[in-house]
Amino acid sequence: MKPALDETHYSKVQSWVESANIAESDFPIQNLPFGVFRRRDAVAHARVGVAIGDRILDLNGMQREGLLAEKSVRLAANACASDALNPLMAVGTGPRRALRQRLHAILRLDAAASDRQAAARHLVAQADVEMLLPASVGDYTDFYASIFHATNVGKLFRPDNPLLPNYKYIPIGYHGRASSLVATGTAIRRPCGQTRDGDAEPSDAPKFGPTLALDYELEVGFFVSAGNRLGETIPIGEAEEHIFGICLVNDWSARDIQAWEYQPLGPFLGKSFATSLSPWVVTMEALAPFRTAAFARAEGDPAPLPYLFGESDQEQGGLDLWLEVSLLSVRMRESGIAPLVLGRSNYRDMYWTMAQMLTHHASNGCNLRSGDLLASGTVSGADKTARGCLLELTSRGKDPVLLPTGEQRKFLEDGDEIILRGFCERDGFRRIGLGSCGGAILPASAS
Ligand code: CA
């Protein structure tokens, strides 16, 4: 069930934190995403906070001073006394919603003077902090939920048979690597690996060296809130109760390493060298106004099997979320040229809903735990402007992208920076954003 709309969604409510009222702000009072930050000054500890305009409300500080001591919010507030969001994720939907409502009351323009004065002492400028990974992720799973992405990529490898027969039945995924999840801004070292030219003879040996086909993947990640016990499943009708919120994910990919290693067991070192996350986790409550019907399957496509078919999920399991990926080369940066948008897509075009991915993941009794990260797979749409990776956009390098400097890109070069953004907007509601997720490419290690 999607969360109900309440006063925290009213578009007319403004905050006494003035920067939150600017139309372009990703973080108005209607959003209130959670993250983990560390002040750049002194010996600072990681703290849990909520973004409001260009500030952060330090929830550790609020909690320690007893400013979130009411019975209804105590459980969630105490869970913020941590250096990761896992305890807050674990408290589940009810306490999280109560905390959101309390924070909304504290931050609104007509808040009680005592609340406002107290909270003002715990505001930190986002410019003065380093944003960390939002959670300690035990397990990370990456799906492949865009039928447009799956078809485009499939066509490059199997022109006559792009989509494999399982695609419309199973939310396809693989187990990713949690240890190499990195926060936004972390530089990405170009990986080395085994590759072999596509036109090599079967008897030719592969070579080992830096990837020549480094790519990004524009994805959305969602965090597990309360998990399930080993051996138990999560029915589709309850799946959303197990989701905390979403962030942006860049699943960096080395296409040449991937192409040589992926059969028969799937992605491995072509993916596991790094995955970047945006720092602010936008909760399912904040997303409530932007939920939409699940993707309308084409005539003749099979209905989801009963365990993946939920009435409520079909009606409102989708999400109207715009996503954008941009590239900034070193020469563009030096010339003062703005990042070039390479793709714009919408999450409502995903073939599988978040609930279906989560339910499928637990359908064999696999236990999901608070803070686990599930990512959607590359979000692509039907149009060429809506492609979420270079592999699709350049047709595996055949059709390079032209940058404003005259440079061309088949795949990423050293120094290139990739920036992901995401936002929701709908008439009658305040636009909310996911912030951004950035990373630049460092040269391969000399070895
Ligand atoms: Ca991926």
mmCIF file with all atom_site columns, N, CA, C and O in Angstrom, residues 368-416:
data_model
loop_
_atom_site.group_PDB
_atom_site.id
_atom_site.type_symbol
_atom_site.label_atom_id
_atom_site.label_alt_id
_atom_site.label_comp_id
_atom_site.label_asym_id
_atom_site.label_entity_id
_atom_site.label_seq_id
_atom_site.pdbx_PDB_ins_code
_atom_site.Cartn_x
_atom_site.Cartn_y
_atom_site.Cartn_z
_atom_site.occupancy
_atom_site.B_iso_or_equiv
_atom_site.pdbx_formal_charge
_atom_site.auth_seq_id
_atom_site.auth_comp_id
_atom_site.auth_asym_id
_atom_site.auth_atom_id
_atom_site.pdbx_PDB_model_num
ATOM 1   N N  . LEU A 1 368 ? 16.220 -10.702 3.551   1.00 0.00 ? 368 LEU A N  1
ATOM 2   C CA . LEU A 1 368 ? 16.694 -9.343  3.282   1.00 0.00 ? 368 LEU A CA 1
ATOM 3   C C  . LEU A 1 368 ? 16.843 -8.642  4.631   1.00 0.00 ? 368 LEU A C  1
ATOM 4   O O  . LEU A 1 368 ? 16.054 -8.879  5.546   1.00 0.00 ? 368 LEU A O  1
ATOM 5   N N  . ARG A 1 369 ? 17.848 -7.784  4.723   1.00 0.00 ? 369 ARG A N  1
ATOM 6   C CA . ARG A 1 369 ? 18.115 -7.144  6.008   1.00 0.00 ? 369 ARG A CA 1
ATOM 7   C C  . ARG A 1 369 ? 18.054 -5.628  5.880   1.00 0.00 ? 369 ARG A C  1
ATOM 8   O O  . ARG A 1 369 ? 18.314 -5.074  4.808   1.00 0.00 ? 369 ARG A O  1
ATOM 9   N N  . SER A 1 370 ? 17.770 -4.974  7.003   1.00 0.00 ? 370 SER A N  1
ATOM 10  C CA . SER A 1 370 ? 17.695 -3.508  7.006   1.00 0.00 ? 370 SER A CA 1
ATOM 11  C C  . SER A 1 370 ? 18.986 -2.940  6.444   1.00 0.00 ? 370 SER A C  1
ATOM 12  O O  . SER A 1 370 ? 20.071 -3.331  6.874   1.00 0.00 ? 370 SER A O  1
ATOM 13  N N  . GLY A 1 371 ? 18.861 -2.032  5.487   1.00 0.00 ? 371 GLY A N  1
ATOM 14  C CA . GLY A 1 371 ? 20.048 -1.414  4.891   1.00 0.00 ? 371 GLY A CA 1
ATOM 15  C C  . GLY A 1 371 ? 20.523 -2.115  3.645   1.00 0.00 ? 371 GLY A C  1
ATOM 16  O O  . GLY A 1 371 ? 21.430 -1.618  2.973   1.00 0.00 ? 371 GLY A O  1
ATOM 17  N N  . ASP A 1 372 ? 19.945 -3.273  3.307   1.00 0.00 ? 372 ASP A N  1
ATOM 18  C CA . ASP A 1 372 ? 20.288 -3.884  2.017   1.00 0.00 ? 372 ASP A CA 1
ATOM 19  C C  . ASP A 1 372 ? 19.861 -2.932  0.905   1.00 0.00 ? 372 ASP A C  1
ATOM 20  O O  . ASP A 1 372 ? 18.836 -2.247  1.008   1.00 0.00 ? 372 ASP A O  1
ATOM 21  N N  . LEU A 1 373 ? 20.658 -2.943  -0.160  1.00 0.00 ? 373 LEU A N  1
ATOM 22  C CA . LEU A 1 373 ? 20.376 -2.059  -1.293  1.00 0.00 ? 373 LEU A CA 1
ATOM 23  C C  . LEU A 1 373 ? 19.976 -2.896  -2.501  1.00 0.00 ? 373 LEU A C  1
ATOM 24  O O  . LEU A 1 373 ? 20.691 -3.826  -2.898  1.00 0.00 ? 373 LEU A O  1
ATOM 25  N N  . LEU A 1 374 ? 18.819 -2.568  -3.062  1.00 0.00 ? 374 LEU A N  1
ATOM 26  C CA . LEU A 1 374 ? 18.380 -3.175  -4.317  1.00 0.00 ? 374 LEU A CA 1
ATOM 27  C C  . LEU A 1 374 ? 18.382 -2.068  -5.363  1.00 0.00 ? 374 LEU A C  1
ATOM 28  O O  . LEU A 1 374 ? 17.831 -0.986  -5.120  1.00 0.00 ? 374 LEU A O  1
ATOM 29  N N  . ALA A 1 375 ? 19.018 -2.306  -6.496  1.00 0.00 ? 375 ALA A N  1
ATOM 30  C CA . ALA A 1 375 ? 19.034 -1.287  -7.541  1.00 0.00 ? 375 ALA A CA 1
ATOM 31  C C  . ALA A 1 375 ? 18.255 -1.794  -8.746  1.00 0.00 ? 375 ALA A C  1
ATOM 32  O O  . ALA A 1 375 ? 18.158 -2.996  -8.991  1.00 0.00 ? 375 ALA A O  1
ATOM 33  N N  . SER A 1 376 ? 17.718 -0.830  -9.491  1.00 0.00 ? 376 SER A N  1
ATOM 34  C CA . SER A 1 376 ? 16.721 -1.132  -10.528 1.00 0.00 ? 376 SER A CA 1
ATOM 35  C C  . SER A 1 376 ? 17.313 -1.709  -11.808 1.00 0.00 ? 376 SER A C  1
ATOM 36  O O  . SER A 1 376 ? 16.637 -2.341  -12.590 1.00 0.00 ? 376 SER A O  1
ATOM 37  N N  . GLY A 1 377 ? 18.596 -1.465  -12.046 1.00 0.00 ? 377 GLY A N  1
ATOM 38  C CA . GLY A 1 377 ? 19.142 -1.654  -13.391 1.00 0.00 ? 377 GLY A CA 1
ATOM 39  C C  . GLY A 1 377 ? 18.979 -0.354  -14.162 1.00 0.00 ? 377 GLY A C  1
ATOM 40  O O  . GLY A 1 377 ? 18.242 0.562   -13.748 1.00 0.00 ? 377 GLY A O  1
ATOM 41  N N  . THR A 1 378 ? 19.692 -0.250  -15.267 1.00 0.00 ? 378 THR A N  1
ATOM 42  C CA . THR A 1 378 ? 19.711 0.969   -16.078 1.00 0.00 ? 378 THR A CA 1
ATOM 43  C C  . THR A 1 378 ? 18.296 1.389   -16.464 1.00 0.00 ? 378 THR A C  1
ATOM 44  O O  . THR A 1 378 ? 17.523 0.586   -16.983 1.00 0.00 ? 378 THR A O  1
ATOM 45  N N  . VAL A 1 379 ? 17.989 2.676   -16.190 1.00 0.00 ? 379 VAL A N  1
ATOM 46  C CA . VAL A 1 379 ? 16.660 3.187   -16.496 1.00 0.00 ? 379 VAL A CA 1
ATOM 47  C C  . VAL A 1 379 ? 16.698 3.827   -17.890 1.00 0.00 ? 379 VAL A C  1
ATOM 48  O O  . VAL A 1 379 ? 17.241 4.914   -18.071 1.00 0.00 ? 379 VAL A O  1
ATOM 49  N N  . SER A 1 380 ? 16.151 3.119   -18.861 1.00 0.00 ? 380 SER A N  1
ATOM 50  C CA . SER A 1 380 ? 16.060 3.639   -20.225 1.00 0.00 ? 380 SER A CA 1
ATOM 51  C C  . SER A 1 380 ? 14.600 3.676   -20.644 1.00 0.00 ? 380 SER A C  1
ATOM 52  O O  . SER A 1 380 ? 13.777 2.938   -20.103 1.00 0.00 ? 380 SER A O  1
ATOM 53  N N  . GLY A 1 381 ? 14.305 4.526   -21.634 1.00 0.00 ? 381 GLY A N  1
ATOM 54  C CA . GLY A 1 381 ? 12.948 4.601   -22.162 1.00 0.00 ? 381 GLY A CA 1
ATOM 55  C C  . GLY A 1 381 ? 12.939 4.233   -23.637 1.00 0.00 ? 381 GLY A C  1
ATOM 56  O O  . GLY A 1 381 ? 13.927 3.736   -24.186 1.00 0.00 ? 381 GLY A O  1
ATOM 57  N N  . ALA A 1 382 ? 11.805 4.507   -24.273 1.00 0.00 ? 382 ALA A N  1
ATOM 58  C CA . ALA A 1 382 ? 11.632 4.096   -25.672 1.00 0.00 ? 382 ALA A CA 1
ATOM 59  C C  . ALA A 1 382 ? 12.474 4.950   -26.625 1.00 0.00 ? 382 ALA A C  1
ATOM 60  O O  . ALA A 1 382 ? 12.941 4.460   -27.652 1.00 0.00 ? 382 ALA A O  1
ATOM 61  N N  . ASP A 1 383 ? 12.691 6.231   -26.285 1.00 0.00 ? 383 ASP A N  1
ATOM 62  C CA . ASP A 1 383 ? 13.381 7.136   -27.213 1.00 0.00 ? 383 ASP A CA 1
ATOM 63  C C  . ASP A 1 383 ? 14.897 7.047   -27.094 1.00 0.00 ? 383 ASP A C  1
ATOM 64  O O  . ASP A 1 383 ? 15.421 6.701   -26.052 1.00 0.00 ? 383 ASP A O  1
ATOM 65  N N  . LYS A 1 384 ? 15.551 7.491   -28.146 1.00 0.00 ? 384 LYS A N  1
ATOM 66  C CA . LYS A 1 384 ? 17.022 7.512   -28.120 1.00 0.00 ? 384 LYS A CA 1
ATOM 67  C C  . LYS A 1 384 ? 17.541 8.512   -27.090 1.00 0.00 ? 384 LYS A C  1
ATOM 68  O O  . LYS A 1 384 ? 18.644 8.372   -26.567 1.00 0.00 ? 384 LYS A O  1
ATOM 69  N N  . THR A 1 385 ? 16.730 9.545   -26.786 1.00 0.00 ? 385 THR A N  1
ATOM 70  C CA . THR A 1 385 ? 17.143 10.527  -25.779 1.00 0.00 ? 385 THR A CA 1
ATOM 71  C C  . THR A 1 385 ? 17.021 9.971   -24.362 1.00 0.00 ? 385 THR A C  1
ATOM 72  O O  . THR A 1 385 ? 17.425 10.639  -23.416 1.00 0.00 ? 385 THR A O  1
ATOM 73  N N  . ALA A 1 386 ? 16.438 8.790   -24.243 1.00 0.00 ? 386 ALA A N  1
ATOM 74  C CA . ALA A 1 386 ? 16.157 8.235   -22.912 1.00 0.00 ? 386 ALA A CA 1
ATOM 75  C C  . ALA A 1 386 ? 16.983 6.978   -22.649 1.00 0.00 ? 386 ALA A C  1
ATOM 76  O O  . ALA A 1 386 ? 16.479 5.997   -22.131 1.00 0.00 ? 386 ALA A O  1
ATOM 77  N N  . ARG A 1 387 ? 18.249 7.024   -23.030 1.00 0.00 ? 387 ARG A N  1
ATOM 78  C CA . ARG A 1 387 ? 19.104 5.859   -22.821 1.00 0.00 ? 387 ARG A CA 1
ATOM 79  C C  . ARG A 1 387 ? 20.039 6.105   -21.649 1.00 0.00 ? 387 ARG A C  1
ATOM 80  O O  . ARG A 1 387 ? 20.688 7.130   -21.587 1.00 0.00 ? 387 ARG A O  1
ATOM 81  N N  . GLY A 1 388 ? 20.105 5.124   -20.771 1.00 0.00 ? 388 GLY A N  1
ATOM 82  C CA . GLY A 1 388 ? 20.772 5.321   -19.479 1.00 0.00 ? 388 GLY A CA 1
ATOM 83  C C  . GLY A 1 388 ? 22.211 4.872   -19.410 1.00 0.00 ? 388 GLY A C  1
ATOM 84  O O  . GLY A 1 388 ? 22.792 4.845   -18.326 1.00 0.00 ? 388 GLY A O  1
ATOM 85  N N  . CYS A 1 389 ? 22.832 4.498   -20.534 1.00 0.00 ? 389 CYS A N  1
ATOM 86  C CA . CYS A 1 389 ? 24.260 4.149   -20.521 1.00 0.00 ? 389 CYS A CA 1
ATOM 87  C C  . CYS A 1 389 ? 24.838 4.366   -21.916 1.00 0.00 ? 389 CYS A C  1
ATOM 88  O O  . CYS A 1 389 ? 24.099 4.443   -22.902 1.00 0.00 ? 389 CYS A O  1
ATOM 89  N N  . LEU A 1 390 ? 26.166 4.457   -21.991 1.00 0.00 ? 390 LEU A N  1
ATOM 90  C CA . LEU A 1 390 ? 26.822 4.690   -23.293 1.00 0.00 ? 390 LEU A CA 1
ATOM 91  C C  . LEU A 1 390 ? 26.726 3.465   -24.197 1.00 0.00 ? 390 LEU A C  1
ATOM 92  O O  . LEU A 1 390 ? 26.675 3.604   -25.419 1.00 0.00 ? 390 LEU A O  1
ATOM 93  N N  . LEU A 1 391 ? 26.735 2.271   -23.616 1.00 0.00 ? 391 LEU A N  1
ATOM 94  C CA . LEU A 1 391 ? 26.621 1.051   -24.421 1.00 0.00 ? 391 LEU A CA 1
ATOM 95  C C  . LEU A 1 391 ? 25.417 1.144   -25.352 1.00 0.00 ? 391 LEU A C  1
ATOM 96  O O  . LEU A 1 391 ? 25.510 0.868   -26.545 1.00 0.00 ? 391 LEU A O  1
ATOM 97  N N  . GLU A 1 392 ? 24.280 1.594   -24.797 1.00 0.00 ? 392 GLU A N  1
ATOM 98  C CA . GLU A 1 392 ? 23.070 1.765   -25.609 1.00 0.00 ? 392 GLU A CA 1
ATOM 99  C C  . GLU A 1 392 ? 23.161 2.998   -26.499 1.00 0.00 ? 392 GLU A C  1
ATOM 100 O O  . GLU A 1 392 ? 22.815 2.959   -27.671 1.00 0.00 ? 392 GLU A O  1
ATOM 101 N N  . LEU A 1 393 ? 23.606 4.105   -25.893 1.00 0.00 ? 393 LEU A N  1
ATOM 102 C CA . LEU A 1 393 ? 23.570 5.394   -26.593 1.00 0.00 ? 393 LEU A CA 1
ATOM 103 C C  . LEU A 1 393 ? 24.481 5.401   -27.819 1.00 0.00 ? 393 LEU A C  1
ATOM 104 O O  . LEU A 1 393 ? 24.139 5.984   -28.851 1.00 0.00 ? 393 LEU A O  1
ATOM 105 N N  . THR A 1 394 ? 25.638 4.745   -27.713 1.00 0.00 ? 394 THR A N  1
ATOM 106 C CA . THR A 1 394 ? 26.595 4.755   -28.832 1.00 0.00 ? 394 THR A CA 1
ATOM 107 C C  . THR A 1 394 ? 26.566 3.435   -29.601 1.00 0.00 ? 394 THR A C  1
ATOM 108 O O  . THR A 1 394 ? 27.433 3.214   -30.447 1.00 0.00 ? 394 THR A O  1
ATOM 109 N N  . SER A 1 395 ? 25.601 2.578   -29.313 1.00 0.00 ? 395 SER A N  1
ATOM 110 C CA . SER A 1 395 ? 25.544 1.245   -29.916 1.00 0.00 ? 395 SER A CA 1
ATOM 111 C C  . SER A 1 395 ? 26.917 0.563   -29.831 1.00 0.00 ? 395 SER A C  1
ATOM 112 O O  . SER A 1 395 ? 27.521 0.194   -30.837 1.00 0.00 ? 395 SER A O  1
ATOM 113 N N  . ARG A 1 396 ? 27.380 0.441   -28.602 1.00 0.00 ? 396 ARG A N  1
ATOM 114 C CA . ARG A 1 396 ? 28.646 -0.219  -28.286 1.00 0.00 ? 396 ARG A CA 1
ATOM 115 C C  . ARG A 1 396 ? 29.834 0.472   -28.970 1.00 0.00 ? 396 ARG A C  1
ATOM 116 O O  . ARG A 1 396 ? 30.772 -0.182  -29.404 1.00 0.00 ? 396 ARG A O  1
ATOM 117 N N  . GLY A 1 397 ? 29.751 1.794   -29.071 1.00 0.00 ? 397 GLY A N  1
ATOM 118 C CA . GLY A 1 397 ? 30.880 2.563   -29.601 1.00 0.00 ? 397 GLY A CA 1
ATOM 119 C C  . GLY A 1 397 ? 30.790 2.868   -31.091 1.00 0.00 ? 397 GLY A C  1
ATOM 120 O O  . GLY A 1 397 ? 31.603 3.619   -31.625 1.00 0.00 ? 397 GLY A O  1
ATOM 121 N N  . LYS A 1 398 ? 29.797 2.307   -31.767 1.00 0.00 ? 398 LYS A N  1
ATOM 122 C CA . LYS A 1 398 ? 29.696 2.524   -33.226 1.00 0.00 ? 398 LYS A CA 1
ATOM 123 C C  . LYS A 1 398 ? 29.256 3.941   -33.579 1.00 0.00 ? 398 LYS A C  1
ATOM 124 O O  . LYS A 1 398 ? 29.555 4.447   -34.654 1.00 0.00 ? 398 LYS A O  1
ATOM 125 N N  . ASP A 1 399 ? 28.508 4.564   -32.667 1.00 0.00 ? 399 ASP A N  1
ATOM 126 C CA . ASP A 1 399 ? 27.893 5.854   -32.965 1.00 0.00 ? 399 ASP A CA 1
ATOM 127 C C  . ASP A 1 399 ? 28.269 6.826   -31.834 1.00 0.00 ? 399 ASP A C  1
ATOM 128 O O  . ASP A 1 399 ? 27.460 7.098   -30.948 1.00 0.00 ? 399 ASP A O  1
ATOM 129 N N  . PRO A 1 400 ? 29.517 7.362   -31.874 1.00 0.00 ? 400 PRO A N  1
ATOM 130 C CA . PRO A 1 400 ? 30.012 8.142   -30.727 1.00 0.00 ? 400 PRO A CA 1
ATOM 131 C C  . PRO A 1 400 ? 29.175 9.391   -30.449 1.00 0.00 ? 400 PRO A C  1
ATOM 132 O O  . PRO A 1 400 ? 28.524 9.930   -31.345 1.00 0.00 ? 400 PRO A O  1
ATOM 133 N N  . VAL A 1 401 ? 29.248 9.835   -29.202 1.00 0.00 ? 401 VAL A N  1
ATOM 134 C CA . VAL A 1 401 ? 28.590 11.076  -28.778 1.00 0.00 ? 401 VAL A CA 1
ATOM 135 C C  . VAL A 1 401 ? 29.549 12.227  -29.053 1.00 0.00 ? 401 VAL A C  1
ATOM 136 O O  . VAL A 1 401 ? 30.744 12.121  -28.788 1.00 0.00 ? 401 VAL A O  1
ATOM 137 N N  . LEU A 1 402 ? 29.013 13.328  -29.577 1.00 0.00 ? 402 LEU A N  1
ATOM 138 C CA . LEU A 1 402 ? 29.819 14.520  -29.827 1.00 0.00 ? 402 LEU A CA 1
ATOM 139 C C  . LEU A 1 402 ? 29.644 15.489  -28.656 1.00 0.00 ? 402 LEU A C  1
ATOM 140 O O  . LEU A 1 402 ? 28.515 15.849  -28.310 1.00 0.00 ? 402 LEU A O  1
ATOM 141 N N  . LEU A 1 403 ? 30.751 15.901  -28.056 1.00 0.00 ? 403 LEU A N  1
ATOM 142 C CA . LEU A 1 403 ? 30.704 16.858  -26.953 1.00 0.00 ? 403 LEU A CA 1
ATOM 143 C C  . LEU A 1 403 ? 30.842 18.281  -27.513 1.00 0.00 ? 403 LEU A C  1
ATOM 144 O O  . LEU A 1 403 ? 31.334 18.461  -28.633 1.00 0.00 ? 403 LEU A O  1
ATOM 145 N N  . PRO A 1 404 ? 30.423 19.302  -26.734 1.00 0.00 ? 404 PRO A N  1
ATOM 146 C CA . PRO A 1 404 ? 30.471 20.693  -27.230 1.00 0.00 ? 404 PRO A CA 1
ATOM 147 C C  . PRO A 1 404 ? 31.882 21.155  -27.580 1.00 0.00 ? 404 PRO A C  1
ATOM 148 O O  . PRO A 1 404 ? 32.049 22.112  -28.339 1.00 0.00 ? 404 PRO A O  1
ATOM 149 N N  . THR A 1 405 ? 32.912 20.501  -27.057 1.00 0.00 ? 405 THR A N  1
ATOM 150 C CA . THR A 1 405 ? 34.306 20.863  -27.358 1.00 0.00 ? 405 THR A CA 1
ATOM 151 C C  . THR A 1 405 ? 34.781 20.249  -28.674 1.00 0.00 ? 405 THR A C  1
ATOM 152 O O  . THR A 1 405 ? 35.919 20.484  -29.088 1.00 0.00 ? 405 THR A O  1
ATOM 153 N N  . GLY A 1 406 ? 33.924 19.429  -29.312 1.00 0.00 ? 406 GLY A N  1
ATOM 154 C CA . GLY A 1 406 ? 34.349 18.717  -30.518 1.00 0.00 ? 406 GLY A CA 1
ATOM 155 C C  . GLY A 1 406 ? 34.911 17.340  -30.201 1.00 0.00 ? 406 GLY A C  1
ATOM 156 O O  . GLY A 1 406 ? 35.173 16.545  -31.095 1.00 0.00 ? 406 GLY A O  1
ATOM 157 N N  . GLU A 1 407 ? 35.113 17.053  -28.923 1.00 0.00 ? 407 GLU A N  1
ATOM 158 C CA . GLU A 1 407 ? 35.570 15.717  -28.525 1.00 0.00 ? 407 GLU A CA 1
ATOM 159 C C  . GLU A 1 407 ? 34.468 14.704  -28.812 1.00 0.00 ? 407 GLU A C  1
ATOM 160 O O  . GLU A 1 407 ? 33.287 15.049  -28.841 1.00 0.00 ? 407 GLU A O  1
ATOM 161 N N  . GLN A 1 408 ? 34.874 13.453  -28.970 1.00 0.00 ? 408 GLN A N  1
ATOM 162 C CA . GLN A 1 408 ? 33.910 12.369  -29.150 1.00 0.00 ? 408 GLN A CA 1
ATOM 163 C C  . GLN A 1 408 ? 34.055 11.364  -28.021 1.00 0.00 ? 408 GLN A C  1
ATOM 164 O O  . GLN A 1 408 ? 35.130 11.189  -27.472 1.00 0.00 ? 408 GLN A O  1
ATOM 165 N N  . ARG A 1 409 ? 32.956 10.707  -27.708 1.00 0.00 ? 409 ARG A N  1
ATOM 166 C CA . ARG A 1 409 ? 33.005 9.662   -26.690 1.00 0.00 ? 409 ARG A CA 1
ATOM 167 C C  . ARG A 1 409 ? 32.289 8.411   -27.177 1.00 0.00 ? 409 ARG A C  1
ATOM 168 O O  . ARG A 1 409 ? 31.092 8.459   -27.485 1.00 0.00 ? 409 ARG A O  1
ATOM 169 N N  . LYS A 1 410 ? 33.060 7.308   -27.258 1.00 0.00 ? 410 LYS A N  1
ATOM 170 C CA . LYS A 1 410 ? 32.428 5.987   -27.409 1.00 0.00 ? 410 LYS A CA 1
ATOM 171 C C  . LYS A 1 410 ? 32.167 5.440   -26.012 1.00 0.00 ? 410 LYS A C  1
ATOM 172 O O  . LYS A 1 410 ? 31.121 4.922   -25.706 1.00 0.00 ? 410 LYS A O  1
ATOM 173 N N  . PHE A 1 411 ? 33.191 5.571   -25.174 1.00 0.00 ? 411 PHE A N  1
ATOM 174 C CA . PHE A 1 411 ? 33.102 5.225   -23.761 1.00 0.00 ? 411 PHE A CA 1
ATOM 175 C C  . PHE A 1 411 ? 33.828 6.316   -22.982 1.00 0.00 ? 411 PHE A C  1
ATOM 176 O O  . PHE A 1 411 ? 34.301 7.281   -23.574 1.00 0.00 ? 411 PHE A O  1
ATOM 177 N N  . LEU A 1 412 ? 33.915 6.163   -21.643 1.00 0.00 ? 412 LEU A N  1
ATOM 178 C CA . LEU A 1 412 ? 34.441 7.255   -20.820 1.00 0.00 ? 412 LEU A CA 1
ATOM 179 C C  . LEU A 1 412 ? 35.963 7.343   -20.894 1.00 0.00 ? 412 LEU A C  1
ATOM 180 O O  . LEU A 1 412 ? 36.657 6.324   -20.951 1.00 0.00 ? 412 LEU A O  1
ATOM 181 N N  . GLU A 1 413 ? 36.457 8.581   -20.881 1.00 0.00 ? 413 GLU A N  1
ATOM 182 C CA . GLU A 1 413 ? 37.894 8.845   -20.857 1.00 0.00 ? 413 GLU A CA 1
ATOM 183 C C  . GLU A 1 413 ? 38.287 9.264   -19.436 1.00 0.00 ? 413 GLU A C  1
ATOM 184 O O  . GLU A 1 413 ? 37.451 9.710   -18.648 1.00 0.00 ? 413 GLU A O  1
ATOM 185 N N  . ASP A 1 414 ? 39.578 9.165   -19.151 1.00 0.00 ? 414 ASP A N  1
ATOM 186 C CA . ASP A 1 414 ? 40.073 9.619   -17.846 1.00 0.00 ? 414 ASP A CA 1
ATOM 187 C C  . ASP A 1 414 ? 39.730 11.105  -17.667 1.00 0.00 ? 414 ASP A C  1
ATOM 188 O O  . ASP A 1 414 ? 39.843 11.898  -18.610 1.00 0.00 ? 414 ASP A O  1
ATOM 189 N N  . GLY A 1 415 ? 39.327 11.468  -16.476 1.00 0.00 ? 415 GLY A N  1
ATOM 190 C CA . GLY A 1 415 ? 38.966 12.858  -16.185 1.00 0.00 ? 415 GLY A CA 1
ATOM 191 C C  . GLY A 1 415 ? 37.497 13.165  -16.408 1.00 0.00 ? 415 GLY A C  1
ATOM 192 O O  . GLY A 1 415 ? 36.990 14.165  -15.894 1.00 0.00 ? 415 GLY A O  1
ATOM 193 N N  . ASP A 1 416 ? 36.802 12.328  -17.167 1.00 0.00 ? 416 ASP A N  1
ATOM 194 C CA . ASP A 1 416 ? 35.362 12.559  -17.381 1.00 0.00 ? 416 ASP A CA 1
ATOM 195 C C  . ASP A 1 416 ? 34.626 12.448  -16.046 1.00 0.00 ? 416 ASP A C  1
ATOM 196 O O  . ASP A 1 416 ? 34.901 11.555  -15.247 1.00 0.00 ? 416 ASP A O  1
#
